[in-house]
Short mmCIF file of C-alpha atoms in Angstrom, two decimals:
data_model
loop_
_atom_site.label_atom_id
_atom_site.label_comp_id
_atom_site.label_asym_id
_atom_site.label_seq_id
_atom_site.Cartn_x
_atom_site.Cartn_y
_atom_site.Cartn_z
CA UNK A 287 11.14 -5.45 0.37
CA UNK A 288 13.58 -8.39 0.28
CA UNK A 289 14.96 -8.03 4.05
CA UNK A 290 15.82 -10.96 6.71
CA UNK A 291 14.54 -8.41 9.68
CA UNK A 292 15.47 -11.12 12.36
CA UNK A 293 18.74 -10.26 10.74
CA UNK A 294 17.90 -6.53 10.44
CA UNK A 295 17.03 -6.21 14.14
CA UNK A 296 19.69 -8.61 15.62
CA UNK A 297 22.37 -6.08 13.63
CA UNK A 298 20.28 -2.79 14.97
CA UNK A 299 20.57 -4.04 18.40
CA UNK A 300 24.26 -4.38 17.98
CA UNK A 301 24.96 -0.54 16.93
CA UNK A 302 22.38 1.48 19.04
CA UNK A 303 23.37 -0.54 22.41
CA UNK A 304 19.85 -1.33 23.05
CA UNK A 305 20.07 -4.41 25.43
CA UNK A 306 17.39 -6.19 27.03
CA UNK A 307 17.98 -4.54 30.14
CA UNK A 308 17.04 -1.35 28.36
CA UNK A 309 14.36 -2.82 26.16
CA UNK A 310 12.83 -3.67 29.43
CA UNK A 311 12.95 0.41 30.58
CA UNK A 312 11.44 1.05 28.06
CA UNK A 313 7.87 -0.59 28.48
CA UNK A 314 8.49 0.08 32.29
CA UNK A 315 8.51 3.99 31.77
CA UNK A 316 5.73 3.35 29.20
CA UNK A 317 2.68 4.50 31.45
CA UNK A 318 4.48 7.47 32.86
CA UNK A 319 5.98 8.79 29.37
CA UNK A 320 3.07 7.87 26.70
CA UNK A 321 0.15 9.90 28.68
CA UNK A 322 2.91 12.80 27.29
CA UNK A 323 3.57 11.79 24.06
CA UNK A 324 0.99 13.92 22.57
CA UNK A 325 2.80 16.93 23.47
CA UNK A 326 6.10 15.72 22.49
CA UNK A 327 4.12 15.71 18.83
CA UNK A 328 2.48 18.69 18.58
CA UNK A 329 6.11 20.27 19.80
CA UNK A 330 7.43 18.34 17.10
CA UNK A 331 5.38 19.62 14.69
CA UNK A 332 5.49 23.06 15.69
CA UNK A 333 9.27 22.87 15.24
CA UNK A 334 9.02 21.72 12.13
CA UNK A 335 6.60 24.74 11.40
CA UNK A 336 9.97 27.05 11.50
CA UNK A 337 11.56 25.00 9.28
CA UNK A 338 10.77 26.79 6.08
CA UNK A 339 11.59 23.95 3.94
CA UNK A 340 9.69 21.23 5.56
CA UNK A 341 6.41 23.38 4.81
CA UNK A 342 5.63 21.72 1.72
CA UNK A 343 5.58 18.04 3.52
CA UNK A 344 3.56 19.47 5.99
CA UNK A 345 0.80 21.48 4.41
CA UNK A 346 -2.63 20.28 4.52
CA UNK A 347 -2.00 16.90 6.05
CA UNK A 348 -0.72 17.98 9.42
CA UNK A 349 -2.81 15.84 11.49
CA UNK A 350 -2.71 12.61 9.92
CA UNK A 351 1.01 12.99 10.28
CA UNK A 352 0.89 13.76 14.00
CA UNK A 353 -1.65 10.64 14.45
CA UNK A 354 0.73 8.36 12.53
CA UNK A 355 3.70 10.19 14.35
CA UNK A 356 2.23 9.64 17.95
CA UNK A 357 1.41 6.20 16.72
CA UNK A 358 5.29 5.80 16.04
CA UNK A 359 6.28 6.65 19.16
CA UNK A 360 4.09 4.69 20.84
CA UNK A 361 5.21 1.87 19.46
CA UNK A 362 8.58 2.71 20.76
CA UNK A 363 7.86 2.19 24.05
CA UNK A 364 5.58 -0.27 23.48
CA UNK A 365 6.25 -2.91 21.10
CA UNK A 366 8.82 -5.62 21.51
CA UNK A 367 11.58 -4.77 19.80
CA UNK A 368 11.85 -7.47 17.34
CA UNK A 369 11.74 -8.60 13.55
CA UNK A 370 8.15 -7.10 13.41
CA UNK A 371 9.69 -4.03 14.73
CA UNK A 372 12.28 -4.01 12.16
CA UNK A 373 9.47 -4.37 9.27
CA UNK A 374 7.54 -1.74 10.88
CA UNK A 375 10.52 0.94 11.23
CA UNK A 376 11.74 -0.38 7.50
CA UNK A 377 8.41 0.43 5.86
CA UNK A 378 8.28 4.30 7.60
CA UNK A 379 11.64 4.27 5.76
CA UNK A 380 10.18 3.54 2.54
CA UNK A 381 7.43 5.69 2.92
CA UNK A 382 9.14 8.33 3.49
CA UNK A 383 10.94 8.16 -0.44
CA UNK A 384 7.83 7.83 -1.97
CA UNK A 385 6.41 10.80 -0.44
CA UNK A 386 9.95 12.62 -1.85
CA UNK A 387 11.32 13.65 1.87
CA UNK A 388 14.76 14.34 1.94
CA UNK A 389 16.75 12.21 3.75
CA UNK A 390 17.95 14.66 5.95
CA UNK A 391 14.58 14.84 7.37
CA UNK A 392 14.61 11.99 8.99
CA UNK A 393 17.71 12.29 11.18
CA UNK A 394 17.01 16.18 11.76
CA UNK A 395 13.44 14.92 12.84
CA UNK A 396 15.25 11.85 15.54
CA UNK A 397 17.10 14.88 16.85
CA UNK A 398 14.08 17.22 17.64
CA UNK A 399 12.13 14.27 19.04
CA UNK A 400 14.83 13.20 21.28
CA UNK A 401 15.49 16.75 22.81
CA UNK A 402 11.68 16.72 23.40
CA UNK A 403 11.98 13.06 24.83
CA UNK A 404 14.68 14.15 27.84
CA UNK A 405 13.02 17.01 28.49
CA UNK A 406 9.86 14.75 29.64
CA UNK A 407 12.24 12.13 31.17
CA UNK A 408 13.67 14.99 33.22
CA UNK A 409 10.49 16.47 34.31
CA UNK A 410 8.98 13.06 34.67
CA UNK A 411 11.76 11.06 36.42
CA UNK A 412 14.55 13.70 37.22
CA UNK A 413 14.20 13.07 40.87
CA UNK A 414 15.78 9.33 40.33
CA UNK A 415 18.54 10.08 38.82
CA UNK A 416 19.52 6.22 38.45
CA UNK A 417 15.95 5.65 36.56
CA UNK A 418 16.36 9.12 34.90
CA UNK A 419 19.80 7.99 33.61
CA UNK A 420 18.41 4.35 32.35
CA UNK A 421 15.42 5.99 30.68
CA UNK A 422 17.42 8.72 28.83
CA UNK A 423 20.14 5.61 27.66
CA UNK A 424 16.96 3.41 26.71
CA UNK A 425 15.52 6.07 24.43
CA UNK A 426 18.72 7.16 22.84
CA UNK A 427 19.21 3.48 21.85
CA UNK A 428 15.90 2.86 20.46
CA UNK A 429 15.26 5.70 18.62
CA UNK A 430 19.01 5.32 17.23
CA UNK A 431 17.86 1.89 16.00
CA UNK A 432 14.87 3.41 14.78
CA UNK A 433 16.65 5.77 12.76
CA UNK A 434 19.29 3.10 11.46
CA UNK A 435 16.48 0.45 10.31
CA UNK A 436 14.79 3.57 8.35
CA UNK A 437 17.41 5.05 6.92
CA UNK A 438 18.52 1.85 5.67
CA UNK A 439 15.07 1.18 4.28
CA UNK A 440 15.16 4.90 2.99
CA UNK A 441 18.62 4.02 1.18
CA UNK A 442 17.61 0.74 -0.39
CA UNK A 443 14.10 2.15 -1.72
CA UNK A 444 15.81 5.18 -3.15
CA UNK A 445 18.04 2.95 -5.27
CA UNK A 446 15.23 0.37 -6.45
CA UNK A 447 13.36 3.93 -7.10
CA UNK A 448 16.49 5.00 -9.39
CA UNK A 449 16.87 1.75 -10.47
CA UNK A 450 13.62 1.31 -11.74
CA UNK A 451 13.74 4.84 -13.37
CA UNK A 452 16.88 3.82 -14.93
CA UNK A 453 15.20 0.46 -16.70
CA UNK A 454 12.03 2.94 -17.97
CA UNK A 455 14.25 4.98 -19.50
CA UNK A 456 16.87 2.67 -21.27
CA UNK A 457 13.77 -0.28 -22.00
CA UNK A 458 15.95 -2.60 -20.03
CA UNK A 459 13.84 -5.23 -18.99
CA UNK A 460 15.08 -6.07 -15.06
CA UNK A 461 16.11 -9.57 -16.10
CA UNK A 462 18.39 -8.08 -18.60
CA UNK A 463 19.56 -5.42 -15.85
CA UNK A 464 20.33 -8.80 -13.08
CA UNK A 465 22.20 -10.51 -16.02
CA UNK A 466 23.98 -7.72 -16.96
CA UNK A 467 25.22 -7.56 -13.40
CA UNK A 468 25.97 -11.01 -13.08
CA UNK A 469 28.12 -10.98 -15.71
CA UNK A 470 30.33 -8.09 -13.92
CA UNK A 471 29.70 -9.74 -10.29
CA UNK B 260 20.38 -29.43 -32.14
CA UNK B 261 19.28 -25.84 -32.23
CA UNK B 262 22.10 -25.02 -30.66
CA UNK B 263 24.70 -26.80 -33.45
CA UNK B 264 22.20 -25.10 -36.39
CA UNK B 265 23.26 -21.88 -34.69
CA UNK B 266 26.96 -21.97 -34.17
CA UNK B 267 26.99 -23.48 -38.02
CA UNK B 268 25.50 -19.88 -38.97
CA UNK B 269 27.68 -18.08 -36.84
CA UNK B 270 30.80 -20.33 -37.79
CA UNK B 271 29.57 -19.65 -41.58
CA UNK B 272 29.03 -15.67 -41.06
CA UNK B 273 32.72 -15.54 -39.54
CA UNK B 274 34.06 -17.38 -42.47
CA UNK B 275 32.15 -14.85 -44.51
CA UNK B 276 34.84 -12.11 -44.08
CA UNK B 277 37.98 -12.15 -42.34
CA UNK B 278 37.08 -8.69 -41.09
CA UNK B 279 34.89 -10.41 -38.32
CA UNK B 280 36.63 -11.84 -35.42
CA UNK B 281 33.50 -13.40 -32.96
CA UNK B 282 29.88 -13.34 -33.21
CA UNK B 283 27.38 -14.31 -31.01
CA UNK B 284 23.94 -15.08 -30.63
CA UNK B 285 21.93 -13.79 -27.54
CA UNK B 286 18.56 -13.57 -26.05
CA UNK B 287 17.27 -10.15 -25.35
CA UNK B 288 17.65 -10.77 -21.45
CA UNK B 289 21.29 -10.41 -22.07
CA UNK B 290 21.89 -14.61 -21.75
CA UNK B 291 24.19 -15.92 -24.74
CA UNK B 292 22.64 -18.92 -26.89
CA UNK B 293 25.42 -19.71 -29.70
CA UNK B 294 28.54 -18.34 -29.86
CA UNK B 295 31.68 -18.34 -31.63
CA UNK B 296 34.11 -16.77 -29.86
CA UNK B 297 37.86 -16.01 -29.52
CA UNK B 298 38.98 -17.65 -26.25
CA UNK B 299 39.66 -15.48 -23.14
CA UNK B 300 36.52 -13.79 -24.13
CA UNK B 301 34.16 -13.84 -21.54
CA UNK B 302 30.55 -15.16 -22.94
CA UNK B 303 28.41 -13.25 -19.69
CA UNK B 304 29.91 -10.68 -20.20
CA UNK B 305 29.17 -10.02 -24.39
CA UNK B 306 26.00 -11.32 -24.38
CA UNK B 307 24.80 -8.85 -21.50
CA UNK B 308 26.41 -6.09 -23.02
CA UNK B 309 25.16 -6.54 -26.38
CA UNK B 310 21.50 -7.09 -25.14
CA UNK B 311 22.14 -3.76 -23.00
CA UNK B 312 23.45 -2.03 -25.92
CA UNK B 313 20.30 -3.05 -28.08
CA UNK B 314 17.87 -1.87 -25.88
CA UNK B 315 19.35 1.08 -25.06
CA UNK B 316 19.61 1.93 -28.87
CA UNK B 317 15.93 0.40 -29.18
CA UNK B 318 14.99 3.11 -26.73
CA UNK B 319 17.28 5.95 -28.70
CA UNK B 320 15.43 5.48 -31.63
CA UNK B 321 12.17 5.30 -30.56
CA UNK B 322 13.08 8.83 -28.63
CA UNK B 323 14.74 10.53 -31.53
CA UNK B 324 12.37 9.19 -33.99
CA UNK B 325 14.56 7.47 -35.91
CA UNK B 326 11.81 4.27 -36.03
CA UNK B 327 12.33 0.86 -35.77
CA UNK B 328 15.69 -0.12 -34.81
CA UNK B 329 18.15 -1.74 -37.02
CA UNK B 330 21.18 -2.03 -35.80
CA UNK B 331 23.81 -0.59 -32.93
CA UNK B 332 27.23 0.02 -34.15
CA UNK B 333 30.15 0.62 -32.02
CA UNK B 334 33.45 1.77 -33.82
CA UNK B 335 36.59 2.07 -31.33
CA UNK B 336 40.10 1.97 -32.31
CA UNK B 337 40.61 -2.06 -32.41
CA UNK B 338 37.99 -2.01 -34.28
CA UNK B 339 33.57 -2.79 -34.55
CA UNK B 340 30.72 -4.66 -32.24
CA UNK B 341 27.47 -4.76 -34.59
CA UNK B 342 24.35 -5.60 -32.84
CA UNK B 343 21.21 -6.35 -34.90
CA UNK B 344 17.96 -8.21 -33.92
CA UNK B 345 17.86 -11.43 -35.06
CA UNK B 346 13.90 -12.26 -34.20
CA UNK B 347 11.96 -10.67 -31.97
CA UNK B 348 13.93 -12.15 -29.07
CA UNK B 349 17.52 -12.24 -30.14
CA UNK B 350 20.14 -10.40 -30.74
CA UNK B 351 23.27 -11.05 -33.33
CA UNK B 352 26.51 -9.53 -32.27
CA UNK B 353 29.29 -9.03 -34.39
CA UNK B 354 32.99 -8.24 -33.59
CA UNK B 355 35.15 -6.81 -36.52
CA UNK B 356 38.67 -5.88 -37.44
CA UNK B 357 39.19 -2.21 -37.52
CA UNK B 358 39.40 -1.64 -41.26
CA UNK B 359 36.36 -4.02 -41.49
CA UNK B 360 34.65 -3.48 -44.92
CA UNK B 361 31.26 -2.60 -43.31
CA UNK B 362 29.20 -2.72 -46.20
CA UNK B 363 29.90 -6.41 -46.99
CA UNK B 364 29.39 -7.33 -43.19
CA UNK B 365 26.13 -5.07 -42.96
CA UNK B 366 24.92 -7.64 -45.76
CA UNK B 367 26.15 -10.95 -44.46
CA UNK B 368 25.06 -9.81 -40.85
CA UNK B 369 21.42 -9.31 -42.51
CA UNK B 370 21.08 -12.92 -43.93
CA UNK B 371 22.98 -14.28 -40.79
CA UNK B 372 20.06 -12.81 -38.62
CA UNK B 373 17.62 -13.81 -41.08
CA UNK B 374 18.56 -17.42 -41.27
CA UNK B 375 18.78 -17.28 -37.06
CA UNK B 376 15.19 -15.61 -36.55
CA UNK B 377 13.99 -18.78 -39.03
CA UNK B 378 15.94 -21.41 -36.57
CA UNK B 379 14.81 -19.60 -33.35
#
């Protein structure tokens, strides 16, 4: 996992809009939205359930995935959002090719979650419309970083996966593979 | 030293025939050790090939069974690259004219890698 994620996060930061004003909302809404995150998962999950397709990822492991997916959020409202952020979102990515999910998944997922999030904003702050409006921008930005720092993580894995296909199959040793690159560089 | 016992092979297999053009000696991590090349050919760039192409017809072989490798030969229209271990570790790469005479080169390209596994 060769990343700089001071680097990773600093860039993150730059494309989802998520300033420190709004990293601030976000552990300020923390005690009223995370006593509901639990149902934002098992919503989650039951959308998922109608996706035929995403049966197969699904069966048999369902609640370990909503602990670790409850965890997730969590952390989004929870954690600083720094370079161990960054790491954290980065390895999700990575887990997510090794366990063969298509990359789709992960976006499609972002967009269920999110519906679910500003439903609970709405029923939770809708009455302040000015907190209402801050919460629903701080959450768009963060989970939009979230999703960028994973399906970054998601792309680079899935080459050094190919990549390290590629050398089994030809006997390339990786040396061999770095110097042959070199050379074209 | 090494080095200067190397290019003399390669400067001696080239002699050998005017059918071959370059040769080159290079580690199996695709890094060149001796060469004697024509200029404007870029060293990086034949020695990682040739490794490439070696290990990728290393790995034909042993698919196809066809056994041990021997050598990789690569016939276009200007004319041959021949890639043969030379050692364990090294590869010999040889670039020939077109209407090469391969059989003579096949047997000079033998004792060249022979003489370059003994130095290595």
């Amino acid at each position: 996992m060769p990343q700089n994620f001071n680097e990773l996060i600093t860039y993150s930061k730059a494309f989802s809009g998520l300033t420190p004003d709004l990293e601030a909302c976000l552990q300020d809404i923390a005690p009223v939205i995370t006593p509901h995150l639990k149902r934002v998962t098992d919503s989650f999950y039951e959308q998922l359930a109608t996706i035929p397709v995403t049966e197969k990822y699904l069966a048999g492991r369902i609640d370990h995935l909503k602990a670790a997916h409850l965890r997730w959020m969590t952390d989004l409202f929870t954690l600083n959002v720094d370079a161990q952020f960054a790491e954290g979102m980065y390895k999700v990515g990575d887990i997510h090719v090794k366990v063969n999910l298509p990359v789709e998944f992960m976006a499609g997922a972002m967009t269920l979650i999110n519906t679910e999030l500003i439903k609970l904003v709405v029923e939770t702050m809708g009455k302040d419309i000015d907190k209402c409006a801050k919460a629903l921008q701080a959450i768009n930005a963060v989970t939009g970083l979230a999703l960028m720092i994973m399906q970054q993580s998601y792309q680079e894995s899935s080459i050094a996966e190919e990549l390290e296909k590629f050398l089994k199959i030809s006997g390339m040793s990786r040396t061999l593979f770095t110097n042959l690159a070199k050379a074209y560089n | 030293m090494r080095a200067d016992m190397l290019t003399s092979v390669l400067t001696e297999l080239n002699g050998t025939s005017g059918d071959i053009e370059a040769s080159g000696v290079i580690s199996t991590d695709g890094l060149m050790i001796a060469s004697v090349l024509p200029a404007g050919m870029d060293e990086d760039r034949v020695g990682a090939m040739s490794a490439a192409m070696l290990s990728l017809g290393d790995r034909t072989a042993q698919e196809l069974a066809r056994g041990g490798l021997e050598q990789v030969l690569i016939k276009g229209d200007k004319g041959y690259v021949l890639m043969t271990y030379a050692g364990a570790e090294s590869v010999l790469t040889v670039l020939a004219k077109p209407n090469a005479k391969l059989g003579l080169i096949f047997l000079d390209v033998k004792r060249a890698a022979a003489s370059i596994a003994d130095l290595l």
